[in-house]
mmCIF file of N, CA and C in Angstrom:
data_model
loop_
_atom_site.group_PDB
_atom_site.id
_atom_site.type_symbol
_atom_site.label_atom_id
_atom_site.label_comp_id
_atom_site.label_asym_id
_atom_site.label_seq_id
_atom_site.Cartn_x
_atom_site.Cartn_y
_atom_site.Cartn_z
ATOM 1 N N MET A 227 22.193 3.148 3.682
ATOM 2 C CA MET A 227 21.362 2.313 2.320
ATOM 3 C C MET A 227 20.774 3.591 2.053
ATOM 4 N N LYS A 228 20.791 4.099 0.432
ATOM 5 C CA LYS A 228 20.081 4.512 -0.155
ATOM 6 C C LYS A 228 19.459 4.485 -1.498
ATOM 7 N N VAL A 229 18.103 3.954 -1.424
ATOM 8 C CA VAL A 229 17.576 3.254 -2.682
ATOM 9 C C VAL A 229 16.707 4.500 -3.423
ATOM 10 N N ASN A 230 17.048 5.231 -4.609
ATOM 11 C CA ASN A 230 16.365 6.290 -4.825
ATOM 12 C C ASN A 230 14.674 5.186 -5.774
ATOM 13 N N LYS A 231 15.197 3.866 -6.179
ATOM 14 C CA LYS A 231 14.119 4.087 -7.387
ATOM 15 C C LYS A 231 14.570 2.255 -6.912
ATOM 16 N N LEU A 232 13.354 1.032 -7.108
ATOM 17 C CA LEU A 232 13.487 0.254 -7.383
ATOM 18 C C LEU A 232 13.122 -0.397 -8.635
ATOM 19 N N VAL A 233 13.886 -1.093 -9.814
ATOM 20 C CA VAL A 233 13.242 -1.621 -10.781
ATOM 21 C C VAL A 233 12.609 -2.937 -10.158
ATOM 22 N N VAL A 234 11.023 -3.279 -10.755
ATOM 23 C CA VAL A 234 10.870 -4.336 -10.262
ATOM 24 C C VAL A 234 10.351 -4.992 -11.379
ATOM 25 N N LYS A 235 10.588 -5.991 -12.183
ATOM 26 C CA LYS A 235 10.458 -7.012 -13.561
ATOM 27 C C LYS A 235 9.617 -7.701 -12.985
ATOM 28 N N SER A 236 9.995 -8.588 -12.273
ATOM 29 C CA SER A 236 9.589 -10.168 -12.023
ATOM 30 C C SER A 236 9.062 -10.411 -10.480
ATOM 31 N N GLU A 237 7.988 -11.287 -10.145
ATOM 32 C CA GLU A 237 8.227 -11.618 -9.009
ATOM 33 C C GLU A 237 9.661 -11.891 -8.173
ATOM 34 N N GLN A 238 10.349 -12.382 -8.546
ATOM 35 C CA GLN A 238 11.565 -12.313 -8.108
ATOM 36 C C GLN A 238 12.484 -11.504 -8.018
ATOM 37 N N ASP A 239 12.588 -10.347 -8.755
ATOM 38 C CA ASP A 239 12.962 -9.184 -8.261
ATOM 39 C C ASP A 239 12.358 -8.813 -6.983
ATOM 40 N N LEU A 240 11.122 -8.998 -7.151
ATOM 41 C CA LEU A 240 10.113 -8.225 -5.900
ATOM 42 C C LEU A 240 10.732 -9.009 -4.531
ATOM 43 N N ARG A 241 10.773 -10.082 -4.516
ATOM 44 C CA ARG A 241 11.195 -10.875 -3.325
ATOM 45 C C ARG A 241 12.473 -10.256 -3.079
ATOM 46 N N ASN A 242 13.465 -10.435 -3.867
ATOM 47 C CA ASN A 242 14.831 -9.861 -3.708
ATOM 48 C C ASN A 242 15.046 -8.189 -2.800
ATOM 49 N N CYS A 243 14.042 -7.467 -3.571
ATOM 50 C CA CYS A 243 13.691 -5.792 -3.247
ATOM 51 C C CYS A 243 13.316 -5.888 -1.695
ATOM 52 N N LEU A 244 12.536 -7.100 -1.725
ATOM 53 C CA LEU A 244 11.574 -6.967 -0.066
ATOM 54 C C LEU A 244 12.662 -7.407 0.783
ATOM 55 N N ASP A 245 13.241 -8.609 0.429
ATOM 56 C CA ASP A 245 14.326 -8.988 1.224
ATOM 57 C C ASP A 245 15.301 -7.790 1.792
ATOM 58 N N LEU A 246 15.738 -7.524 0.559
ATOM 59 C CA LEU A 246 16.567 -6.280 1.052
ATOM 60 C C LEU A 246 16.046 -5.191 2.154
ATOM 61 N N LEU A 247 15.271 -4.904 2.079
ATOM 62 C CA LEU A 247 14.420 -3.656 2.579
ATOM 63 C C LEU A 247 14.141 -3.993 3.788
ATOM 64 N N TYR A 248 13.722 -5.450 3.674
ATOM 65 C CA TYR A 248 13.219 -6.305 5.381
ATOM 66 C C TYR A 248 14.647 -6.212 6.354
ATOM 67 N N GLN A 249 15.216 -6.056 5.751
ATOM 68 C CA GLN A 249 16.866 -6.622 6.249
ATOM 69 C C GLN A 249 17.263 -5.181 6.888
ATOM 70 N N GLU A 250 16.980 -4.404 6.166
ATOM 71 C CA GLU A 250 17.343 -3.024 6.509
ATOM 72 C C GLU A 250 16.066 -2.592 7.928
ATOM 73 N N ALA A 251 15.132 -2.993 7.819
ATOM 74 C CA ALA A 251 13.868 -2.395 8.818
ATOM 75 C C ALA A 251 14.626 -3.444 9.671
ATOM 76 N N LYS A 252 14.273 -4.357 9.920
ATOM 77 C CA LYS A 252 15.419 -5.050 11.173
ATOM 78 C C LYS A 252 16.203 -4.299 11.730
ATOM 79 N N LYS A 253 17.171 -3.134 11.115
ATOM 80 C CA LYS A 253 18.459 -2.664 11.546
ATOM 81 C C LYS A 253 17.776 -1.062 12.335
ATOM 82 N N GLY A 254 16.293 -1.468 12.175
ATOM 83 C CA GLY A 254 15.734 -0.010 12.743
ATOM 84 C C GLY A 254 15.527 1.394 11.703
ATOM 85 N N LYS A 255 15.103 1.330 10.176
ATOM 86 C CA LYS A 255 15.062 1.896 9.750
ATOM 87 C C LYS A 255 13.474 1.590 9.268
ATOM 88 N N HIS A 256 12.893 2.763 8.784
ATOM 89 C CA HIS A 256 11.777 2.710 8.477
ATOM 90 C C HIS A 256 11.493 3.096 6.917
ATOM 91 N N PHE A 257 10.608 2.061 6.380
ATOM 92 C CA PHE A 257 10.231 2.431 5.364
ATOM 93 C C PHE A 257 8.493 2.758 4.628
ATOM 94 N N TYR A 258 8.328 3.442 3.841
ATOM 95 C CA TYR A 258 7.128 3.818 3.936
ATOM 96 C C TYR A 258 6.412 3.445 2.775
ATOM 97 N N GLY A 259 5.351 3.032 2.835
ATOM 98 C CA GLY A 259 4.188 2.037 1.855
ATOM 99 C C GLY A 259 4.125 0.765 2.269
ATOM 100 N N MET A 260 4.650 0.204 1.339
ATOM 101 C CA MET A 260 3.839 -1.418 0.707
ATOM 102 C C MET A 260 5.167 -2.318 1.654
ATOM 103 N N LEU A 261 6.236 -1.573 1.743
ATOM 104 C CA LEU A 261 7.847 -2.524 2.516
ATOM 105 C C LEU A 261 7.286 -3.281 3.585
ATOM 106 N N GLU A 262 6.612 -3.231 4.697
ATOM 107 C CA GLU A 262 5.952 -4.211 5.459
ATOM 108 C C GLU A 262 5.486 -5.400 5.283
ATOM 109 N N LEU A 263 5.126 -5.708 4.126
ATOM 110 C CA LEU A 263 4.721 -6.482 4.018
ATOM 111 C C LEU A 263 6.158 -7.438 3.136
ATOM 112 N N LEU A 264 6.165 -8.894 3.873
ATOM 113 C CA LEU A 264 7.285 -9.898 4.067
ATOM 114 C C LEU A 264 6.988 -10.664 2.689
ATOM 115 N N GLN A 265 8.655 -11.075 2.360
ATOM 116 C CA GLN A 265 8.464 -12.183 1.252
ATOM 117 C C GLN A 265 7.446 -13.081 0.910
ATOM 118 N N ASN A 266 6.938 -13.809 2.152
ATOM 119 C CA ASN A 266 5.874 -14.897 1.491
ATOM 120 C C ASN A 266 4.575 -14.128 1.557
ATOM 121 N N ASP A 267 4.614 -13.054 1.592
ATOM 122 C CA ASP A 267 3.332 -12.085 1.078
ATOM 123 C C ASP A 267 3.234 -11.675 -0.135
ATOM 124 N N VAL A 268 4.017 -11.916 -0.888
ATOM 125 C CA VAL A 268 4.134 -11.238 -2.217
ATOM 126 C C VAL A 268 2.728 -11.808 -2.760
ATOM 127 N N VAL A 269 2.262 -13.355 -2.517
ATOM 128 C CA VAL A 269 0.897 -13.470 -3.246
ATOM 129 C C VAL A 269 -0.485 -12.862 -2.975
ATOM 130 N N ILE A 270 -0.272 -12.576 -1.695
ATOM 131 C CA ILE A 270 -1.434 -11.497 -1.243
ATOM 132 C C ILE A 270 -1.306 -9.945 -1.872
ATOM 133 N N LEU A 271 -0.232 -9.772 -1.855
ATOM 134 C CA LEU A 271 -0.184 -7.914 -2.653
ATOM 135 C C LEU A 271 -0.690 -8.190 -4.260
ATOM 136 N N GLU A 272 -0.099 -9.334 -5.084
ATOM 137 C CA GLU A 272 -0.867 -9.393 -6.093
ATOM 138 C C GLU A 272 -2.169 -10.116 -6.305
ATOM 139 N N ALA A 273 -2.782 -10.709 -4.943
ATOM 140 C CA ALA A 273 -4.298 -10.885 -4.600
ATOM 141 C C ALA A 273 -4.788 -9.403 -5.030
ATOM 142 N N ILE A 274 -4.141 -8.789 -3.937
ATOM 143 C CA ILE A 274 -5.133 -7.417 -3.851
ATOM 144 C C ILE A 274 -5.394 -6.674 -4.807
ATOM 145 N N ARG A 275 -3.823 -6.545 -5.738
ATOM 146 C CA ARG A 275 -3.728 -6.006 -6.994
ATOM 147 C C ARG A 275 -4.781 -6.635 -8.142
ATOM 148 N N TYR A 276 -4.758 -7.817 -8.165
ATOM 149 C CA TYR A 276 -6.095 -8.469 -8.868
ATOM 150 C C TYR A 276 -7.725 -7.887 -8.616
ATOM 151 N N ARG A 277 -7.555 -8.495 -7.504
ATOM 152 C CA ARG A 277 -9.241 -8.139 -6.992
ATOM 153 C C ARG A 277 -9.373 -6.973 -7.253
ATOM 154 N N GLU A 278 -8.849 -5.643 -7.382
ATOM 155 C CA GLU A 278 -9.303 -4.339 -7.603
ATOM 156 C C GLU A 278 -8.846 -3.970 -9.279
ATOM 157 N N LYS A 279 -8.233 -5.029 -9.529
ATOM 158 C CA LYS A 279 -7.993 -4.975 -11.375
ATOM 159 C C LYS A 279 -6.794 -3.567 -11.835
ATOM 160 N N GLY A 280 -5.999 -4.036 -10.706
ATOM 161 C CA GLY A 280 -4.776 -2.830 -10.938
ATOM 162 C C GLY A 280 -5.018 -1.223 -10.870
ATOM 163 N N LYS A 281 -6.381 -1.400 -10.198
ATOM 164 C CA LYS A 281 -6.264 0.400 -9.889
ATOM 165 C C LYS A 281 -6.344 0.576 -8.624
ATOM 166 N N CYS A 282 -6.301 2.041 -8.143
ATOM 167 C CA CYS A 282 -6.217 2.677 -6.649
ATOM 168 C C CYS A 282 -7.621 2.507 -6.670
ATOM 169 N N LYS A 283 -7.666 2.200 -5.246
ATOM 170 C CA LYS A 283 -9.383 1.528 -4.425
ATOM 171 C C LYS A 283 -10.275 3.773 -4.424
ATOM 172 N N ILE A 284 -9.400 4.412 -4.747
ATOM 173 C CA ILE A 284 -9.597 5.933 -4.730
ATOM 174 C C ILE A 284 -9.853 6.036 -5.628
ATOM 175 N N CYS A 285 -8.738 6.589 -6.651
ATOM 176 C CA CYS A 285 -8.910 7.394 -7.485
ATOM 177 C C CYS A 285 -8.935 6.663 -8.894
ATOM 178 N N ALA A 286 -9.258 5.455 -8.761
ATOM 179 C CA ALA A 286 -9.061 4.480 -10.109
ATOM 180 C C ALA A 286 -7.960 4.231 -10.994
ATOM 181 N N VAL A 287 -6.808 5.327 -10.527
ATOM 182 C CA VAL A 287 -5.825 5.239 -11.831
ATOM 183 C C VAL A 287 -5.126 3.634 -12.019
ATOM 184 N N TYR A 288 -4.525 3.203 -13.147
ATOM 185 C CA TYR A 288 -4.015 2.240 -13.026
ATOM 186 C C TYR A 288 -2.703 1.976 -12.195
ATOM 187 N N LEU A 289 -2.397 1.207 -11.596
ATOM 188 C CA LEU A 289 -0.969 0.862 -10.594
ATOM 189 C C LEU A 289 -0.054 0.881 -11.295
ATOM 190 N N SER A 290 1.322 1.258 -11.213
ATOM 191 C CA SER A 290 2.500 0.161 -11.271
ATOM 192 C C SER A 290 3.391 0.193 -10.527
ATOM 193 N N PRO A 291 3.966 -0.623 -10.364
ATOM 194 C CA PRO A 291 5.312 -0.620 -9.624
ATOM 195 C C PRO A 291 5.495 0.544 -8.843
ATOM 196 N N GLY A 292 6.286 1.369 -9.807
ATOM 197 C CA GLY A 292 6.393 2.305 -9.227
ATOM 198 C C GLY A 292 5.079 3.506 -8.583
ATOM 199 N N ASN A 293 4.011 3.363 -8.584
ATOM 200 C CA ASN A 293 3.056 3.802 -8.245
ATOM 201 C C ASN A 293 1.777 2.901 -7.678
ATOM 202 N N PHE A 294 2.235 2.448 -6.124
ATOM 203 C CA PHE A 294 1.332 1.292 -5.739
ATOM 204 C C PHE A 294 1.817 0.779 -4.398
ATOM 205 N N HIS A 295 0.867 1.327 -3.838
ATOM 206 C CA HIS A 295 0.868 0.847 -2.182
ATOM 207 C C HIS A 295 -0.159 0.029 -1.555
ATOM 208 N N CYS A 296 0.291 -0.557 -0.923
ATOM 209 C CA CYS A 296 -0.678 -1.777 -0.100
ATOM 210 C C CYS A 296 -1.035 -0.681 1.233
ATOM 211 N N HIS A 297 -2.469 -0.929 1.568
ATOM 212 C CA HIS A 297 -2.582 0.435 2.461
ATOM 213 C C HIS A 297 -3.873 -0.931 3.263
ATOM 214 N N HIS A 298 -2.945 -0.640 4.955
ATOM 215 C CA HIS A 298 -3.526 -1.450 5.690
ATOM 216 C C HIS A 298 -4.999 -0.611 6.228
ATOM 217 N N ILE A 299 -5.931 -1.297 6.430
ATOM 218 C CA ILE A 299 -7.467 -0.398 6.025
ATOM 219 C C ILE A 299 -7.313 -0.267 8.190
ATOM 220 N N ASP A 300 -7.364 -1.191 8.767
ATOM 221 C CA ASP A 300 -7.550 -1.287 10.516
ATOM 222 C C ASP A 300 -5.998 -1.781 10.377
ATOM 223 N N PRO A 301 -4.437 -0.625 10.775
ATOM 224 C CA PRO A 301 -3.599 -0.846 11.216
ATOM 225 C C PRO A 301 -3.866 -1.886 12.705
ATOM 226 N N SER A 302 -4.784 -1.722 13.488
ATOM 227 C CA SER A 302 -4.411 -2.080 14.800
ATOM 228 C C SER A 302 -4.812 -3.717 15.014
ATOM 229 N N LYS A 303 -5.061 -3.924 13.832
ATOM 230 C CA LYS A 303 -5.666 -5.705 14.051
ATOM 231 C C LYS A 303 -4.243 -6.439 14.691
ATOM 232 N N PRO A 304 -4.315 -7.539 15.146
ATOM 233 C CA PRO A 304 -3.342 -8.284 15.781
ATOM 234 C C PRO A 304 -2.936 -8.805 14.558
ATOM 235 N N LEU A 305 -1.286 -9.051 14.462
ATOM 236 C CA LEU A 305 -0.429 -9.793 13.982
ATOM 237 C C LEU A 305 -1.262 -10.477 12.996
ATOM 238 N N SER A 306 -1.669 -11.464 13.566
ATOM 239 C CA SER A 306 -2.298 -12.812 12.842
ATOM 240 C C SER A 306 -3.462 -12.608 11.787
ATOM 241 N N GLU A 307 -4.270 -10.529 11.711
ATOM 242 C CA GLU A 307 -5.012 -10.746 10.927
ATOM 243 C C GLU A 307 -4.769 -9.523 10.407
ATOM 244 N N ILE A 308 -3.868 -8.684 10.207
ATOM 245 C CA ILE A 308 -3.492 -7.181 9.756
ATOM 246 C C ILE A 308 -2.739 -7.593 8.344
ATOM 247 N N ASN A 309 -2.373 -8.603 7.757
ATOM 248 C CA ASN A 309 -1.929 -8.330 6.616
ATOM 249 C C ASN A 309 -2.821 -9.614 6.103
ATOM 250 N N LYS A 310 -4.294 -10.001 5.840
ATOM 251 C CA LYS A 310 -5.161 -10.284 5.448
ATOM 252 C C LYS A 310 -6.137 -9.667 4.214
ATOM 253 N N THR A 311 -6.106 -10.672 2.986
ATOM 254 C CA THR A 311 -6.822 -9.511 2.035
ATOM 255 C C THR A 311 -7.671 -8.592 2.232
ATOM 256 N N VAL A 312 -8.449 -8.909 3.225
ATOM 257 C CA VAL A 312 -10.063 -8.342 3.825
ATOM 258 C C VAL A 312 -9.521 -7.083 4.225
ATOM 259 N N ASN A 313 -8.399 -6.822 4.877
ATOM 260 C CA ASN A 313 -8.071 -5.844 5.404
ATOM 261 C C ASN A 313 -6.809 -4.691 4.747
ATOM 262 N N LEU A 314 -6.653 -5.176 3.260
ATOM 263 C CA LEU A 314 -5.360 -4.735 2.769
ATOM 264 C C LEU A 314 -5.991 -4.250 1.454
ATOM 265 N N VAL A 315 -5.688 -3.359 0.713
ATOM 266 C CA VAL A 315 -6.458 -2.200 -0.204
ATOM 267 C C VAL A 315 -5.343 -1.951 -1.164
ATOM 268 N N SER A 316 -5.460 -1.905 -2.691
ATOM 269 C CA SER A 316 -4.457 -0.900 -3.160
ATOM 270 C C SER A 316 -4.482 0.480 -3.617
ATOM 271 N N LEU A 317 -3.711 0.958 -3.047
ATOM 272 C CA LEU A 317 -3.554 2.666 -3.538
ATOM 273 C C LEU A 317 -2.252 3.398 -4.381
ATOM 274 N N CYS A 318 -3.038 4.278 -5.089
ATOM 275 C CA CYS A 318 -1.533 4.476 -5.767
ATOM 276 C C CYS A 318 -0.607 5.901 -4.961
ATOM 277 N N ASN A 319 0.202 6.056 -4.882
ATOM 278 C CA ASN A 319 0.891 6.729 -4.142
ATOM 279 C C ASN A 319 0.844 8.186 -3.355
ATOM 280 N N GLN A 320 -0.214 8.907 -4.437
ATOM 281 C CA GLN A 320 -0.588 10.516 -4.033
ATOM 282 C C GLN A 320 -1.917 9.937 -3.222
ATOM 283 N N CYS A 321 -2.692 9.053 -3.152
ATOM 284 C CA CYS A 321 -3.744 8.673 -2.763
ATOM 285 C C CYS A 321 -3.422 8.139 -1.101
ATOM 286 N N HIS A 322 -2.469 7.614 -1.049
ATOM 287 C CA HIS A 322 -1.903 6.580 -0.088
ATOM 288 C C HIS A 322 -1.676 7.591 0.945
ATOM 289 N N ARG A 323 -0.621 8.718 0.156
ATOM 290 C CA ARG A 323 -0.239 9.745 1.215
ATOM 291 C C ARG A 323 -0.989 10.631 1.731
ATOM 292 N N LEU A 324 -2.292 11.074 0.796
ATOM 293 C CA LEU A 324 -3.803 11.537 1.605
ATOM 294 C C LEU A 324 -4.479 10.677 2.784
ATOM 295 N N VAL A 325 -4.652 9.525 2.563
ATOM 296 C CA VAL A 325 -5.145 8.960 3.539
ATOM 297 C C VAL A 325 -4.408 8.934 5.040
ATOM 298 N N HIS A 326 -2.859 9.239 5.021
ATOM 299 C CA HIS A 326 -2.362 9.235 6.542
ATOM 300 C C HIS A 326 -2.072 10.812 6.433
ATOM 301 N N SER A 327 -2.910 11.621 6.200
ATOM 302 C CA SER A 327 -2.676 12.941 6.881
ATOM 303 C C SER A 327 -3.891 13.704 6.401
ATOM 304 N N ASN A 328 -4.157 14.830 6.842
ATOM 305 C CA ASN A 328 -5.692 15.338 6.628
ATOM 306 C C ASN A 328 -5.199 17.075 5.711
ATOM 307 N N GLN A 329 -4.186 16.607 4.636
ATOM 308 C CA GLN A 329 -4.492 17.421 3.683
ATOM 309 C C GLN A 329 -5.132 17.281 2.998
ATOM 310 N N GLU A 330 -5.992 18.707 2.446
ATOM 311 C CA GLU A 330 -6.900 18.142 1.214
ATOM 312 C C GLU A 330 -6.775 17.836 -0.100
ATOM 313 N N PRO A 331 -7.797 16.390 -0.603
ATOM 314 C CA PRO A 331 -7.346 16.162 -1.726
ATOM 315 C C PRO A 331 -8.063 17.025 -2.642
ATOM 316 N N PRO A 332 -7.012 16.953 -3.939
ATOM 317 C CA PRO A 332 -6.774 17.621 -5.037
ATOM 318 C C PRO A 332 -8.350 17.179 -6.227
ATOM 319 N N PHE A 333 -8.969 16.340 -5.648
ATOM 320 C CA PHE A 333 -10.146 16.253 -6.625
ATOM 321 C C PHE A 333 -11.542 16.096 -5.771
ATOM 322 N N THR A 334 -12.409 16.330 -6.866
ATOM 323 C CA THR A 334 -13.767 17.029 -6.444
ATOM 324 C C THR A 334 -14.843 16.078 -6.533
ATOM 325 N N GLU A 335 -13.947 15.047 -7.042
ATOM 326 C CA GLU A 335 -15.549 13.593 -7.054
ATOM 327 C C GLU A 335 -15.981 13.272 -5.854
ATOM 328 N N ARG A 336 -17.321 13.417 -5.884
ATOM 329 C CA ARG A 336 -17.918 13.103 -4.307
ATOM 330 C C ARG A 336 -17.616 11.434 -4.285
ATOM 331 N N LYS A 337 -17.753 10.669 -5.030
ATOM 332 C CA LYS A 337 -17.261 9.020 -4.508
ATOM 333 C C LYS A 337 -15.691 8.969 -3.940
ATOM 334 N N MET A 338 -15.198 9.935 -5.069
ATOM 335 C CA MET A 338 -13.474 9.378 -4.274
ATOM 336 C C MET A 338 -13.151 9.909 -2.856
ATOM 337 N N ILE A 339 -13.800 11.613 -2.501
ATOM 338 C CA ILE A 339 -13.788 11.835 -1.649
ATOM 339 C C ILE A 339 -14.066 11.004 -0.433
ATOM 340 N N ASP A 340 -15.673 10.706 -0.898
ATOM 341 C CA ASP A 340 -15.946 9.479 0.096
ATOM 342 C C ASP A 340 -15.156 8.301 1.228
ATOM 343 N N LYS A 341 -14.298 7.531 -0.152
ATOM 344 C CA LYS A 341 -13.667 6.414 -0.246
ATOM 345 C C LYS A 341 -12.115 7.336 0.660
ATOM 346 N N LEU A 342 -12.012 7.978 0.546
ATOM 347 C CA LEU A 342 -10.448 8.787 1.116
ATOM 348 C C LEU A 342 -11.353 9.131 2.563
ATOM 349 N N THR A 343 -12.406 9.690 2.783
ATOM 350 C CA THR A 343 -12.759 9.922 4.511
ATOM 351 C C THR A 343 -13.249 8.454 4.953
ATOM 352 N N GLU A 344 -13.461 7.692 4.599
ATOM 353 C CA GLU A 344 -13.607 6.169 4.856
ATOM 354 C C GLU A 344 -12.562 5.580 5.623
ATOM 355 N N TYR A 345 -11.103 5.652 4.777
ATOM 356 C CA TYR A 345 -10.268 5.293 4.972
ATOM 357 C C TYR A 345 -9.554 5.660 6.058
ATOM 358 N N ARG A 346 -9.594 7.022 6.153
ATOM 359 C CA ARG A 346 -9.073 8.212 6.950
ATOM 360 C C ARG A 346 -9.966 7.829 8.496
ATOM 361 N N ASN A 347 -11.432 7.723 8.298
ATOM 362 C CA ASN A 347 -11.952 7.555 9.746
ATOM 363 C C ASN A 347 -11.300 5.965 10.039
ATOM 364 N N LYS A 348 -11.230 5.217 9.807
ATOM 365 C CA LYS A 348 -10.782 3.998 10.514
ATOM 366 C C LYS A 348 -9.750 4.023 10.660
ATOM 367 N N LEU A 349 -8.662 5.207 10.514
ATOM 368 C CA LEU A 349 -7.438 4.908 10.739
ATOM 369 C C LEU A 349 -7.358 5.712 12.015
ATOM 370 N N LYS A 350 -8.322 6.841 11.793
ATOM 371 C CA LYS A 350 -8.737 7.291 13.391
ATOM 372 C C LYS A 350 -7.843 8.613 12.909
ATOM 373 N N ILE A 351 -7.755 9.200 11.552
ATOM 374 C CA ILE A 351 -7.008 10.765 11.501
ATOM 375 C C ILE A 351 -7.997 11.873 12.074
#
């Protein structure tokens, strides 16, 4: 299966996309980003975006369906806790990639660098 772009216009579209991607993941395929959140977690996903006023927690850019990742702050938590809202934050694509790498950030604002460093340290990168 090759998917270049998923267009999500409603909660039902999102559920359908997540269902399709979950079925592919069960076959052993890996999808980067928020796709590990299963259908029942759509409410959690929306709660996180609402809590953060629709902005990336690091750079504060407004998030859209094509530029939105749900980041697990502590991925080592047990399954019963990993998808709780206290362990999740909204990030844009660029910031999510930066959190999971040692790449130098393109921004220089101290607050943004501190937040990026905080999330990296919790991942032990």
